[in-house]
mmCIF file of C-alpha atoms in Angstrom:
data_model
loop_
_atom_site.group_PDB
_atom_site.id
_atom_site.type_symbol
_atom_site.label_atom_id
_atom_site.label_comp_id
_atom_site.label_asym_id
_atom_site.label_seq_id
_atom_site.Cartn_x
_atom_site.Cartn_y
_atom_site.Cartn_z
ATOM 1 C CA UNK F 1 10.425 -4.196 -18.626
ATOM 2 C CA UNK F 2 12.592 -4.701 -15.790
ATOM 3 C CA UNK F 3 13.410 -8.410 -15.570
ATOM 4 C CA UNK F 4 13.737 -8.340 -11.646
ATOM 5 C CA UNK F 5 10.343 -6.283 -10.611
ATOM 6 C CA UNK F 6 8.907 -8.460 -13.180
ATOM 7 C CA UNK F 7 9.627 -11.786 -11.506
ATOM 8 C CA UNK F 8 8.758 -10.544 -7.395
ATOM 9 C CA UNK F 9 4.977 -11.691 -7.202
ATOM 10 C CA UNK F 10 4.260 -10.552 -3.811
ATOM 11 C CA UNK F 11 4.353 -7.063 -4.076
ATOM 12 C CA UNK F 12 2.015 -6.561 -0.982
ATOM 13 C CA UNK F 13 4.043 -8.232 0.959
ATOM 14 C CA UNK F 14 7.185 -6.017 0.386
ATOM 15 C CA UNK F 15 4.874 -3.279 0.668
ATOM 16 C CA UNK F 16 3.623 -4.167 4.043
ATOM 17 C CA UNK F 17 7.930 -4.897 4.644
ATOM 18 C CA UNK F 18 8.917 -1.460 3.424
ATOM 19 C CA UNK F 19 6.034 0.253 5.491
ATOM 20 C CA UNK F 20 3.894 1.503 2.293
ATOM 21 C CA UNK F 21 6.902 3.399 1.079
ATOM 22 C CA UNK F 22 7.496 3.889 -2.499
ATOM 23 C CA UNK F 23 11.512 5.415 -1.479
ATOM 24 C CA UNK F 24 12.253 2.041 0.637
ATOM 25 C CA UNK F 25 10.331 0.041 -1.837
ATOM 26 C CA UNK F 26 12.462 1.270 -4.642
ATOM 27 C CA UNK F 27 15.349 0.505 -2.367
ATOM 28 C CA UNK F 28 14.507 -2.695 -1.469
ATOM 29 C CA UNK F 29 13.920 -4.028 -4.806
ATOM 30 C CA UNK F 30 17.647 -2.037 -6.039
ATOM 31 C CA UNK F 31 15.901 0.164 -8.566
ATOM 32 C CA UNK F 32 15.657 3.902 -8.575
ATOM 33 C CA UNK F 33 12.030 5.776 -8.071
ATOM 34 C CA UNK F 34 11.853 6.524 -11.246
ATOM 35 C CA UNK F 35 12.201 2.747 -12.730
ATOM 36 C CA UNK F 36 9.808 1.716 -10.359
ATOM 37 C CA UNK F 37 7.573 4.426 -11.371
ATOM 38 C CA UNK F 38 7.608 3.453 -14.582
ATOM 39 C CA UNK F 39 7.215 -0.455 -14.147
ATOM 40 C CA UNK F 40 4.181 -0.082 -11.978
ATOM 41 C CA UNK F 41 2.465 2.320 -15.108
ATOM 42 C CA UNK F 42 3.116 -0.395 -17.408
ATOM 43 C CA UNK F 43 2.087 -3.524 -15.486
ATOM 44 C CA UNK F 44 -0.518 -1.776 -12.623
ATOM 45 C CA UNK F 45 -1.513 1.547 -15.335
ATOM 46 C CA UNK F 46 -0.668 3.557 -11.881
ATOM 47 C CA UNK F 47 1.976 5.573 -10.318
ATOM 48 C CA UNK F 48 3.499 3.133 -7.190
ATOM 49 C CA UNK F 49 2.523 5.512 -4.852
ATOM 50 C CA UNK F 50 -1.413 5.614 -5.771
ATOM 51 C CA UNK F 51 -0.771 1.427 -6.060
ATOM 52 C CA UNK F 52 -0.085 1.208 -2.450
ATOM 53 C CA UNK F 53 -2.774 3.692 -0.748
ATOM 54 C CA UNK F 54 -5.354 0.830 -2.655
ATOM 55 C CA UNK F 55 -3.676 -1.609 -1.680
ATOM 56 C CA UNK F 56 -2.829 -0.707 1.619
ATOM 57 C CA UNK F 57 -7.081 0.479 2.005
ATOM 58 C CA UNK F 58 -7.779 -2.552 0.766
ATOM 59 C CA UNK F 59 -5.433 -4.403 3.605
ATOM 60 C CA UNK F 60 -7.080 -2.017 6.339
ATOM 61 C CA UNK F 61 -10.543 -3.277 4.989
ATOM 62 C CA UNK F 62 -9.860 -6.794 5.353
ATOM 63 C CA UNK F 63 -8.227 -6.157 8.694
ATOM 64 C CA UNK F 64 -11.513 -4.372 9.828
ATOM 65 C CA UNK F 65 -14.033 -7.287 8.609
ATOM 66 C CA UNK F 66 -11.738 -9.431 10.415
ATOM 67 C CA UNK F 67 -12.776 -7.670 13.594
ATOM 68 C CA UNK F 68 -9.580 -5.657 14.632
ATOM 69 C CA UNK F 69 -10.328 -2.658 15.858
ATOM 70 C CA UNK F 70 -9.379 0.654 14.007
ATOM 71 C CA UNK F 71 -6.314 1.225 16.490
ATOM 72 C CA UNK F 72 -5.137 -1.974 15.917
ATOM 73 C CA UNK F 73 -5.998 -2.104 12.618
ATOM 74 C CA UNK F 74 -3.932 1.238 11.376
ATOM 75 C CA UNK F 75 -1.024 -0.192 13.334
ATOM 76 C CA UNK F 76 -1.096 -3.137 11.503
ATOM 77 C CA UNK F 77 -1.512 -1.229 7.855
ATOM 78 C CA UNK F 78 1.326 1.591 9.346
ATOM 79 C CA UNK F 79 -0.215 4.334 10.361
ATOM 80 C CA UNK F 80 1.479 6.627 13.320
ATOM 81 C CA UNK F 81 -2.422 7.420 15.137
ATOM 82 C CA UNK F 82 -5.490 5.917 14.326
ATOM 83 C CA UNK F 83 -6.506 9.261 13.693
ATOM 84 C CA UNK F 84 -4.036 9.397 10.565
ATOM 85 C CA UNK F 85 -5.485 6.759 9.426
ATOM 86 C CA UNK F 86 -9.135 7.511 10.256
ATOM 87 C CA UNK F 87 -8.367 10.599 7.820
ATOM 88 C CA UNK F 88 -6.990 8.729 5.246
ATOM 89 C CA UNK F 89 -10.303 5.988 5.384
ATOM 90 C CA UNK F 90 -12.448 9.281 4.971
ATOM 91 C CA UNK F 91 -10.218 10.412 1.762
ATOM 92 C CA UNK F 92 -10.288 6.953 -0.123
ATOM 93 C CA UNK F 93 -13.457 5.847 0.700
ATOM 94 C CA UNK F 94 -16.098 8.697 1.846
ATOM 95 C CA UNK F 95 -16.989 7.205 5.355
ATOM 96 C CA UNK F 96 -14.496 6.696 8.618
ATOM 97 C CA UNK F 97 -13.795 3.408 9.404
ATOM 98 C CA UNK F 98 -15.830 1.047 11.504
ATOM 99 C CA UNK F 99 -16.184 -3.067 12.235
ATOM 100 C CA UNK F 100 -19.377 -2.766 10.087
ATOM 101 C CA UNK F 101 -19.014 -1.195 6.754
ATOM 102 C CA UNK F 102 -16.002 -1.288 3.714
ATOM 103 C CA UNK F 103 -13.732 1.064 5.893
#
C-alpha cells in the first residue's frame, strides 16, 4: 500500500478541498488515478469515485438536518445548481432533498 495515502486521515476534508474530484484528488495527494484507484479498493473496497458521491451525500445530509437550505446546501457540497444536485439526491437516495427527511 501506498505509504503516503495511507498516513492522510482526513480524506473528506481533501475531498471537500479538491471539489469531489477524483483527477484533483489524485493530484493533490501526487499519485496517479490509477494508484489512487487502487488504494481506495483495498482500504474503502470501492472505486474513489463511488467513495466520494457517499461521502459527499452523506455531507449534503448532514448539511440539510442542520437546516441549510438545498441551495445553500449543494453549494456547500459543490454542486453548479441546486437542481444538479436535486438530481443527484434523487439518484443516491430515491427521494429529492428536503429539511425533513435523509436527503
Amino acid at each position: 500500500m501506498n505509504r503516503r495515502l495511507g498516513s492522510i486521515r482526513e480524506w473528506v476534508t481533501l475531498a471537500q478541498l479538491c471539489d469531489w474530484s477524483v483527477v484533483k484528488l489524485a493530484r493533490k495527494c501526487n499519485v496517479s488515478v490509477r494508484t489512487l484507484e487502487r488504494f481506495f479498493l483495498q482500504t474503502h473496497g470501492l472505486p474513489p469515485r463511488e467513495w466520494l458521491s457517499r461521502e459527499r451525500q452523506k455531507t449534503a445530509v448532514a448539511c440539510l438536518q442542520q437546516g441549510l437550505t438545498v441551495k445553500e446546501t449543494a453549494a456547500r457540497v459543490g454542486y453548479k445548481t441546486a437542481s444538479g444536485f436535486t438530481r443527484a439526491c434523487k439518484r443516491y437516495h430515491g427521494v429529492p432533498p428536503s429539511l425533513d427527511t435523509s436527503c
